[in-house]
mmCIF file of C-alpha atoms in Angstrom:
data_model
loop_
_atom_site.group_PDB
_atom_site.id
_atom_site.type_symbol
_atom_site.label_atom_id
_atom_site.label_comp_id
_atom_site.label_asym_id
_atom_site.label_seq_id
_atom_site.Cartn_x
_atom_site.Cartn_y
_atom_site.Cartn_z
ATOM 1 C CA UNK A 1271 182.051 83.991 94.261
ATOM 2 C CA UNK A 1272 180.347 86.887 94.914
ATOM 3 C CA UNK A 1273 181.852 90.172 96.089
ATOM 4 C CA UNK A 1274 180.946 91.689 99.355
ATOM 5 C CA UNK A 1275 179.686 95.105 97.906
ATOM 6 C CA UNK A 1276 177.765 93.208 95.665
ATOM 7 C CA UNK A 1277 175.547 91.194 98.398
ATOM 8 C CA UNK A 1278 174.551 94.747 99.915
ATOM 9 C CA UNK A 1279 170.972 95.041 99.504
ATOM 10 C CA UNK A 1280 168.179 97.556 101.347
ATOM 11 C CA UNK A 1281 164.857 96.569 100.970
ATOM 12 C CA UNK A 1282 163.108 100.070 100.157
ATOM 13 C CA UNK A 1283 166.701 101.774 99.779
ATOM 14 C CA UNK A 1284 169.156 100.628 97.485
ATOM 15 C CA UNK A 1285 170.553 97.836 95.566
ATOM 16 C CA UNK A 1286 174.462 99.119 94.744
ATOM 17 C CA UNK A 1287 175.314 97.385 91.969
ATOM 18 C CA UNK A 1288 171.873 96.474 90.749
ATOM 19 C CA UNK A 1289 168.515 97.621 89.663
ATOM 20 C CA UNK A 1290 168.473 100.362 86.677
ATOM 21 C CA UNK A 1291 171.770 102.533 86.906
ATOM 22 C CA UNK A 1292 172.399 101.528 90.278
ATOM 23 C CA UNK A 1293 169.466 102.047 91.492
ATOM 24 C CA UNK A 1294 166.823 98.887 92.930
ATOM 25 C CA UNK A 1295 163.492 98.255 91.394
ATOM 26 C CA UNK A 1296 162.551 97.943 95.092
ATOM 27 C CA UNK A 1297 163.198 101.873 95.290
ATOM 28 C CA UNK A 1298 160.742 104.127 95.950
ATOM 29 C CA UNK A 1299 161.660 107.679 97.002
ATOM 30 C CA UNK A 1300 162.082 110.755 94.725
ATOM 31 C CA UNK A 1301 165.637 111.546 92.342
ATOM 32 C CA UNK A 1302 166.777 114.729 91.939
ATOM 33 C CA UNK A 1303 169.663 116.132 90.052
ATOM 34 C CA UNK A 1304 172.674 118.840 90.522
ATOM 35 C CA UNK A 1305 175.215 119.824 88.011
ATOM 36 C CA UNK A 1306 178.321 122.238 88.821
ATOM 37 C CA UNK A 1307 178.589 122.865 85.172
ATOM 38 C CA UNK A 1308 175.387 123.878 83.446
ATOM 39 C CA UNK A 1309 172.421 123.952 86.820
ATOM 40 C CA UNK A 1310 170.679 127.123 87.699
ATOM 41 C CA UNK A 1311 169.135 127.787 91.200
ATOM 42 C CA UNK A 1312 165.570 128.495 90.150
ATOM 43 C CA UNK A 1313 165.637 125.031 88.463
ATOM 44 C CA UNK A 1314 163.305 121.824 89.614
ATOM 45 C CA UNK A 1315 165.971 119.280 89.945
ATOM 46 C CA UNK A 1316 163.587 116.840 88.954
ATOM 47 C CA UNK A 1317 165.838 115.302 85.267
ATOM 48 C CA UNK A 1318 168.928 115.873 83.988
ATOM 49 C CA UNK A 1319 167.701 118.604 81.703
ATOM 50 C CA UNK A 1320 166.601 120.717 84.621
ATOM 51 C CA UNK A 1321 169.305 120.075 87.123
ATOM 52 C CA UNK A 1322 170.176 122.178 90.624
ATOM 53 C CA UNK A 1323 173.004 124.134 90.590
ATOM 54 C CA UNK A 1324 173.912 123.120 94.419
ATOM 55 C CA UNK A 1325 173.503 120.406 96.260
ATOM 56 C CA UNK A 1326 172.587 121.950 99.224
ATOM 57 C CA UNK A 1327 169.910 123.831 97.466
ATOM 58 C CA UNK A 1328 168.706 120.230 96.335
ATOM 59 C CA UNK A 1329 168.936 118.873 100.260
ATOM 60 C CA UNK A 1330 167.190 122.256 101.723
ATOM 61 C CA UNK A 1331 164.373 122.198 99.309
ATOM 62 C CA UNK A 1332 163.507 118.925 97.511
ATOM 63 C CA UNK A 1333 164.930 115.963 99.831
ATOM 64 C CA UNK A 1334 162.514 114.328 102.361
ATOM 65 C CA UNK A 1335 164.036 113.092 105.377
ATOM 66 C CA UNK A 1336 164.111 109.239 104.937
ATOM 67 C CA UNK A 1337 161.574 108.729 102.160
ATOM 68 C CA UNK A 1338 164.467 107.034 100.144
ATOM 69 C CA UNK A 1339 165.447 110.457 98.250
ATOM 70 C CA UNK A 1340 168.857 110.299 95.778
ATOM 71 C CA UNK A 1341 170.592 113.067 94.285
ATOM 72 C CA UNK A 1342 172.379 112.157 91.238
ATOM 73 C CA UNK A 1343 175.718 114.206 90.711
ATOM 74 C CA UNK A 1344 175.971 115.255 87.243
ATOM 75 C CA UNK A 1345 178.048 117.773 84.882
ATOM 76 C CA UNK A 1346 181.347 116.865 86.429
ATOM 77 C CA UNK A 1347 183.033 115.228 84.049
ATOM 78 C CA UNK A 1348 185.764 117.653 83.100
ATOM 79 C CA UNK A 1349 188.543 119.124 85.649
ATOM 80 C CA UNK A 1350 187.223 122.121 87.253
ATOM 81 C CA UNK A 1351 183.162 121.672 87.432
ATOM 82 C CA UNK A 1352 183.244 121.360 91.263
ATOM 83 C CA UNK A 1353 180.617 122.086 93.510
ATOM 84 C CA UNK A 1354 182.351 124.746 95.143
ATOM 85 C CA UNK A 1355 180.527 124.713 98.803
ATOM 86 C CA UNK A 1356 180.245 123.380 102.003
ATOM 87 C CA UNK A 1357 177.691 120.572 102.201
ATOM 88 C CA UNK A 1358 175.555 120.463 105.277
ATOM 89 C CA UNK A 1359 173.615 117.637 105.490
ATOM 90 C CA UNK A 1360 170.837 116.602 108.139
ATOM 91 C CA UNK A 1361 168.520 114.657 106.435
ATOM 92 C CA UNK A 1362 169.212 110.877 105.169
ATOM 93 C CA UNK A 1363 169.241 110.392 101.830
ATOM 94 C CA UNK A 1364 171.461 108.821 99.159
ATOM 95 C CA UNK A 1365 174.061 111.287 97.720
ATOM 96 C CA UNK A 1366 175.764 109.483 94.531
ATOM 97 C CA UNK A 1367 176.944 110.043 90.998
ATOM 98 C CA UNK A 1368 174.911 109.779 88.131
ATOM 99 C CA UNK A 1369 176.323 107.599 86.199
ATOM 100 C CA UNK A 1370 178.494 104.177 86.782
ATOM 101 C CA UNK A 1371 182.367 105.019 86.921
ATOM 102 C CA UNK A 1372 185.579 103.207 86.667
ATOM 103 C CA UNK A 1373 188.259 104.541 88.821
ATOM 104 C CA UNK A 1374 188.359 108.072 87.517
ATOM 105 C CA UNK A 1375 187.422 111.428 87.914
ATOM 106 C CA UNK A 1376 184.249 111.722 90.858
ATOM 107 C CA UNK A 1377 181.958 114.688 91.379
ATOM 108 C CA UNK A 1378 183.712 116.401 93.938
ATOM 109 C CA UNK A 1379 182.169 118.642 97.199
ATOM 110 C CA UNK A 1380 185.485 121.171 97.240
ATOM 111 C CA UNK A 1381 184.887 124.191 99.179
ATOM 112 C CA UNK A 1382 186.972 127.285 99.287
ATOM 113 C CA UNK A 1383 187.366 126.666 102.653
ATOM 114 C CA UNK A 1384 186.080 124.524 105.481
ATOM 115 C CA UNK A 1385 184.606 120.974 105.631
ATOM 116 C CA UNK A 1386 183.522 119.352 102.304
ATOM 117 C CA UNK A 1387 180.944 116.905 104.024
ATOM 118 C CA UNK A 1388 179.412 117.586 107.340
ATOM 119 C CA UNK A 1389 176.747 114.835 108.148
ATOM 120 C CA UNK A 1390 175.148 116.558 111.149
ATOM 121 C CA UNK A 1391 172.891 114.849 113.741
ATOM 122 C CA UNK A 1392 169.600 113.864 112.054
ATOM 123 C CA UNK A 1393 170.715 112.139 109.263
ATOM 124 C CA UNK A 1394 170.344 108.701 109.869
ATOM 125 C CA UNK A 1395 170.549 106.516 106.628
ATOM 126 C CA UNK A 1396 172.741 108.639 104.450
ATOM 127 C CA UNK A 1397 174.637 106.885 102.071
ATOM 128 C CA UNK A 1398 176.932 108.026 99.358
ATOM 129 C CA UNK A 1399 178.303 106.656 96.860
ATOM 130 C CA UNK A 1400 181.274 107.205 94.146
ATOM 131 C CA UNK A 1401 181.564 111.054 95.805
ATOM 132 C CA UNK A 1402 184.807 112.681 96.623
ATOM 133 C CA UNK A 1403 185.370 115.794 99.754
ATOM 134 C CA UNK A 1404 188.104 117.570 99.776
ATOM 135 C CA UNK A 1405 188.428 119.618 102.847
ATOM 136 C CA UNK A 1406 189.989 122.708 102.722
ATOM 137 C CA UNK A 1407 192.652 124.515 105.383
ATOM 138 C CA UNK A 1408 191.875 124.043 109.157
ATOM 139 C CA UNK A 1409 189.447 122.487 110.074
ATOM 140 C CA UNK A 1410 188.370 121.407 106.977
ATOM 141 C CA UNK A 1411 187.911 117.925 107.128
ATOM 142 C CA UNK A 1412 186.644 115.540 103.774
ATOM 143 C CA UNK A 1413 184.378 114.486 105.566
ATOM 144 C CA UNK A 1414 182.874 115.289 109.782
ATOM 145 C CA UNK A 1415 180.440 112.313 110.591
ATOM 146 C CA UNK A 1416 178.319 113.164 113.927
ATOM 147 C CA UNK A 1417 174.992 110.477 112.985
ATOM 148 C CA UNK A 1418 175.058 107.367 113.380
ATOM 149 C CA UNK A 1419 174.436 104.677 110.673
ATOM 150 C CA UNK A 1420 175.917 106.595 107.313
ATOM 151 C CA UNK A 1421 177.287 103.834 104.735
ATOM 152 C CA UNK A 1422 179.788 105.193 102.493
ATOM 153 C CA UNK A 1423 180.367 103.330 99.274
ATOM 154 C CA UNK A 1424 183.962 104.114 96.787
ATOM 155 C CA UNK A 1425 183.726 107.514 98.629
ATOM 156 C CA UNK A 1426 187.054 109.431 98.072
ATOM 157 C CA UNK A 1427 188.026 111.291 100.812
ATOM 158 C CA UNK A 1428 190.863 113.654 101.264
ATOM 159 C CA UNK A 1429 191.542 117.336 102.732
ATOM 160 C CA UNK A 1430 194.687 119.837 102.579
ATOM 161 C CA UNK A 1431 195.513 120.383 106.241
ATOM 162 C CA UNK A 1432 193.535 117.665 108.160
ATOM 163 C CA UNK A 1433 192.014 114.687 108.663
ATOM 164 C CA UNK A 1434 189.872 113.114 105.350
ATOM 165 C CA UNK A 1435 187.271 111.748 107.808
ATOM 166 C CA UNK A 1436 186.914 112.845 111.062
ATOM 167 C CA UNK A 1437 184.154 111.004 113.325
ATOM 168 C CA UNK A 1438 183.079 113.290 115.902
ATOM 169 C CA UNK A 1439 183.382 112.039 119.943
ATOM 170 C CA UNK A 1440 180.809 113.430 122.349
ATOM 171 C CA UNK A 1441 180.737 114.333 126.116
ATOM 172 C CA UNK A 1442 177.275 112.956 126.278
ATOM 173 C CA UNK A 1443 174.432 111.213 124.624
ATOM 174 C CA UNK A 1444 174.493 108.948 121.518
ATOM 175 C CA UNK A 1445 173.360 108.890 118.067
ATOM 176 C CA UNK A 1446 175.822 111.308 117.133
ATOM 177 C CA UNK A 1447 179.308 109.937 116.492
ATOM 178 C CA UNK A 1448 179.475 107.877 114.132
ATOM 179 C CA UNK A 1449 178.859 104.966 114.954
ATOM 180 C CA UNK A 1450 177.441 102.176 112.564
ATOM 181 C CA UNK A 1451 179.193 103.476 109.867
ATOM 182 C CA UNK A 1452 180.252 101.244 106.946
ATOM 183 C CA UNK A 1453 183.071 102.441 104.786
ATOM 184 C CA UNK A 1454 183.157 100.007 101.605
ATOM 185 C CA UNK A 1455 186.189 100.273 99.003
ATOM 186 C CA UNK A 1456 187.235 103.772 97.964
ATOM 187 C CA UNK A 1457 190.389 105.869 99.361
ATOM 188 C CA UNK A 1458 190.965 108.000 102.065
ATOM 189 C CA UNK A 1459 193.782 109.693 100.624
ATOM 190 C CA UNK A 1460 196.141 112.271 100.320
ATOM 191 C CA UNK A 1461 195.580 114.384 103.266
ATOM 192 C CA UNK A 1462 197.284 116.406 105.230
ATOM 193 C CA UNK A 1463 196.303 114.919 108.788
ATOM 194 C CA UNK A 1464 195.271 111.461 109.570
ATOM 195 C CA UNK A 1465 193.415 109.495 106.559
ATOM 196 C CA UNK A 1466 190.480 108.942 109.721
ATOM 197 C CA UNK A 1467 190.369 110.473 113.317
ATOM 198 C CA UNK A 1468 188.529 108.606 115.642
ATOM 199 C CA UNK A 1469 187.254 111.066 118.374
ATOM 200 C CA UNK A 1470 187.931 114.798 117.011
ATOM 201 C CA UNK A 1471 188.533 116.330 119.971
ATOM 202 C CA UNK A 1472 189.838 115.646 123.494
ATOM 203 C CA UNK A 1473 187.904 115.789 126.621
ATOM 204 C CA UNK A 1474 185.476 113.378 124.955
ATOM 205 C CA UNK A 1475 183.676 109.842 126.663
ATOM 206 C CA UNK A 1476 181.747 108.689 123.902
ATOM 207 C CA UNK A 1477 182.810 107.120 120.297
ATOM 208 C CA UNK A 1478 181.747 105.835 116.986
ATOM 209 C CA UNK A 1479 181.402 102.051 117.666
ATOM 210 C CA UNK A 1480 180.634 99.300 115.414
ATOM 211 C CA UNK A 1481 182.626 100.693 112.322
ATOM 212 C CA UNK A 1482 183.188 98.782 109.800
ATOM 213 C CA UNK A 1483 185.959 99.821 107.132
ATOM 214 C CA UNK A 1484 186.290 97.455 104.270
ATOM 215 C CA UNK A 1485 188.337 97.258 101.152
ATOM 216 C CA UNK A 1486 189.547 100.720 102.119
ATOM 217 C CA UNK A 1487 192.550 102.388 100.193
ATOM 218 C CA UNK A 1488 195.201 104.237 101.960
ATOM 219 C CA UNK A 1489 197.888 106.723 100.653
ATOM 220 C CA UNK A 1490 199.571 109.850 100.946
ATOM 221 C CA UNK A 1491 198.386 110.905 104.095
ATOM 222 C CA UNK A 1492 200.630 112.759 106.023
ATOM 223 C CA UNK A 1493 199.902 111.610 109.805
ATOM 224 C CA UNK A 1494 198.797 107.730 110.362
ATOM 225 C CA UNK A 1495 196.109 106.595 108.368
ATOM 226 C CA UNK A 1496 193.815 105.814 111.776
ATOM 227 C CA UNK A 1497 194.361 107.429 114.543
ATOM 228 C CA UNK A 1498 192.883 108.177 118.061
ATOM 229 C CA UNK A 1499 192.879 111.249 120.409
ATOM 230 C CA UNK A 1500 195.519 109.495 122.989
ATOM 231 C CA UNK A 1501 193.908 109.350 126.004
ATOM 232 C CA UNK A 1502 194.613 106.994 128.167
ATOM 233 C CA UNK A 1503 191.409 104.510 129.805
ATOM 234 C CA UNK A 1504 189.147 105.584 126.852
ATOM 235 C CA UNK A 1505 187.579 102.809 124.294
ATOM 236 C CA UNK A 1506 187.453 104.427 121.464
ATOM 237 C CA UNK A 1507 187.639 101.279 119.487
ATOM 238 C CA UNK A 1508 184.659 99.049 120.564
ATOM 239 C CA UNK A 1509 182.926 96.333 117.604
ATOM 240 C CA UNK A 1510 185.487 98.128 114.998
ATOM 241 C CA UNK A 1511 187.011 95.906 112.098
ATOM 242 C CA UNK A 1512 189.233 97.795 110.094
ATOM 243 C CA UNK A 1513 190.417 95.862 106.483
ATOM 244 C CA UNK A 1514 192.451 97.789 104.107
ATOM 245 C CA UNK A 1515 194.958 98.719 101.904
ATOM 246 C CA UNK A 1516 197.948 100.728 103.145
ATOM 247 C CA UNK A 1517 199.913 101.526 100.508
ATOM 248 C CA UNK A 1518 202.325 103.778 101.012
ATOM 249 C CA UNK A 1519 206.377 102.748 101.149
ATOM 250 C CA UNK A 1520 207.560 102.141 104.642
ATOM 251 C CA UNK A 1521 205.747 104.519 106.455
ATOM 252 C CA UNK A 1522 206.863 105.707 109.921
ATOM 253 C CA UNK A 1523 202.912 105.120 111.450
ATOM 254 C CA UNK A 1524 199.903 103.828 109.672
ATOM 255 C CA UNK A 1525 197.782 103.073 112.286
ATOM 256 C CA UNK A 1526 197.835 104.898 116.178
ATOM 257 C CA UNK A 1527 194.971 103.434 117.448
ATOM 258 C CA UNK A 1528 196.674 103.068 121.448
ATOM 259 C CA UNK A 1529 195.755 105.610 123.157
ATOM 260 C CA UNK A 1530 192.930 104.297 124.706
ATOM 261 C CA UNK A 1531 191.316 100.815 125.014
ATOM 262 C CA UNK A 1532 189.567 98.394 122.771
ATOM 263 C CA UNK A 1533 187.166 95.803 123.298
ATOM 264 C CA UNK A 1534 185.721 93.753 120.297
ATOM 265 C CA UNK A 1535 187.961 95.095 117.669
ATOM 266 C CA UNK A 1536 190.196 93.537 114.823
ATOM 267 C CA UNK A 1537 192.793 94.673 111.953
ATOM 268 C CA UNK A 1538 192.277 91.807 109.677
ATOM 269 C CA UNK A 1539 193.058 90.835 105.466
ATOM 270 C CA UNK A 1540 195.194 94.316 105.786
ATOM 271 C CA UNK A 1541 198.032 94.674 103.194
ATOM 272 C CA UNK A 1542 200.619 97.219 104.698
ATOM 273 C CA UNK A 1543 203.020 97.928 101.825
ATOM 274 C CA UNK A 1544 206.519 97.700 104.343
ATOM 275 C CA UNK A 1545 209.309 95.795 104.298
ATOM 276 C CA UNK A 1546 209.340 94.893 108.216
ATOM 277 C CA UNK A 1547 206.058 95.765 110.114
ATOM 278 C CA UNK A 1548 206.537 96.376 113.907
ATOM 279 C CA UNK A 1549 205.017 97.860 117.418
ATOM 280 C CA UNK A 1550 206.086 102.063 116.207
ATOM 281 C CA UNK A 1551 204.290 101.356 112.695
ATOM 282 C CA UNK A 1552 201.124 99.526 114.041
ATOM 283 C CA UNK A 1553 199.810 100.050 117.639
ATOM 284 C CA UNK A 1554 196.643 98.561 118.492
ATOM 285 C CA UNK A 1555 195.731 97.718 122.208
ATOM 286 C CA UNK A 1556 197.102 94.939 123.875
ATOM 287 C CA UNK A 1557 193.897 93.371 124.733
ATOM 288 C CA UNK A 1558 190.473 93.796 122.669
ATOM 289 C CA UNK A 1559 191.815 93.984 119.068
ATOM 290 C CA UNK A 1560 192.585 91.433 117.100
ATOM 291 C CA UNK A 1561 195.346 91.037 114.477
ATOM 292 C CA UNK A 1562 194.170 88.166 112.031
ATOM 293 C CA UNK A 1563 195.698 87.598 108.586
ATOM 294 C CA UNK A 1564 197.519 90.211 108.224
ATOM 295 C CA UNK A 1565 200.439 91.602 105.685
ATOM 296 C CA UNK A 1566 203.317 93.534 104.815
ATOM 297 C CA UNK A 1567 205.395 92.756 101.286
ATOM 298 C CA UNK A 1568 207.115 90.382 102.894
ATOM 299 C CA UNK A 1569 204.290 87.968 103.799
ATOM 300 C CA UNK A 1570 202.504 87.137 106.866
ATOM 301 C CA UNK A 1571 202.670 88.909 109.864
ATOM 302 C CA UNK A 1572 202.570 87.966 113.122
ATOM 303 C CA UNK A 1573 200.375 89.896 115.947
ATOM 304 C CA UNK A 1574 203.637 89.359 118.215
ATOM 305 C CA UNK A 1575 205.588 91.574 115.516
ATOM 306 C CA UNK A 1576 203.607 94.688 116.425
ATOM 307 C CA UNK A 1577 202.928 94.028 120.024
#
């Protein structure tokens, strides 16, 4: 049977799992390369003998906006060679490692301070893959998502003080929250907020809708591991299906997503690793979200258990 990250295919993107070290033979933009450890500024980018020293430096000057562009993360291999800087990305392009890995060490975006990721308007299509951000004191998120349609494959998301993944509610307009993102395997992890934050802000009428967050890993994160902004008469949950692991012991909240309404939505194949799952550790809305095949570690749950 094959796996779900494994039928992902982009004609004129990407092929995951496929192709020549990940890469399609459908692919047909340009690959660059950064390395923490042994890149210099004034360097093409253009092989891994000649690599960028930033990525930023690589997205400013040699990625074109949607021509199919990847930067290939390399020199990271041993603790310490970080890129040490906040990413600002507005272009859409595929950010990954350069080279397959197992469930070890990523290259990692860790700034001194701030936001590790922040996928600004205008960058439709990014995708990343095998890439941890780690956010660093307030408001330094993992990860801020304000564009629609990002995919995010065995990302590793985490930050000190607050959220690993914030996606970004707006007073007005679309194409700008969020929404259409797909979140495939990896962990959100370890954070000192929420693992996600739906909304970022109160005060806020529109929200990242059709989300899709599968095969996710949760742990260590000191506030629930989804969360809204608790407003009450707000959707913030509309076409979301959330499917994870939640894995730490008995925790007091892993998901808060009731503060506002739902319409479309579902928590389903979910492991939560409790002994007795009830309405103060899950709260979804009443009406619009669906709780299908769920767990704890004692089996089965039933949606009247947590409503």
């Amino acid at each position: 049977m094959q796996r779900q990250d494994e039928a992902i295919s982009y004609k004129g993107h990407v092929d995951f799992l496929g192709g020549v070290d990940g890469i399609s033979s459908e692919y047909s933009g340009k690959t660059f390369y950064c390395d923490p450890k042994d890149g210099l500024p004034t360097n093409s980018g253009l092989d891994r003998e000649h690599p960028r020293l930033e990525v930023q430096s690589a997205h400013d000057d040699l990625v074109v906006h949607g021509r199919g562009d990847v930067v290939k993360l390399i020199g990271f291999e041993e603790t310490g060679h970080d890129f040490v800087e906040n990413l600002v990305i507005t272009k859409g392009f595929g950010l990954i490692a350069g080279h397959p890995i197992g469930n070890a060490r990523l290259p990692t975006v860790a700034p001194a301070a701030g936001i590790a990721l922040d996928v600004g308007p205008g960058s439709f299509g990014f995708w990343l893959r095998d890439v941890r951000g780690a956010g660093v004191g307030v408001g330094g998120y993992g990860m801020k998502l304000a564009c629609d349609g990002v995919q995010l494959v065995r990302p590793d998301l985490t930050a000190d003080t607050e959220a690993g993944l914030v996606l970004v509610g707006q007073a007005s307009g679309e194409g700008k929250t969020g929404s259409g993102l797909r979140l495939i395997g990896g962990q959100v992890a370890e954070c000192g907020g929420n693992g996600i934050r739906q909304g970022g802000a109160t005060g806020k009428d529109i929200f990242a809708t059709n989300v899709h967050i599968l095969g996710t890993l949760f742990f260590g994160n000191g506030d629930a591991d989804i969360e809204d902004e608790n407003e009450v008469g707000k959707t913030y949950f509309y076409q979301w299906i959330v499917s994870g692991m939640f894995m730490d012991r008995n925790k007091a909240e892993y998901l808060a997503m009731k503060g506002g309404l739902a319409t479309q939505s579902a928590v389903v194949n979910s492991f939560f690793n409790d002994s007795g799952l009830n309405n103060t550790k899950i709260k979804i809305p009443a009406a619009g979200c669906g709780w299908i095949n769920n767990y704890d570690s004692t089996g089965l749950v039933a949606q009247s258990a947590i409503t």
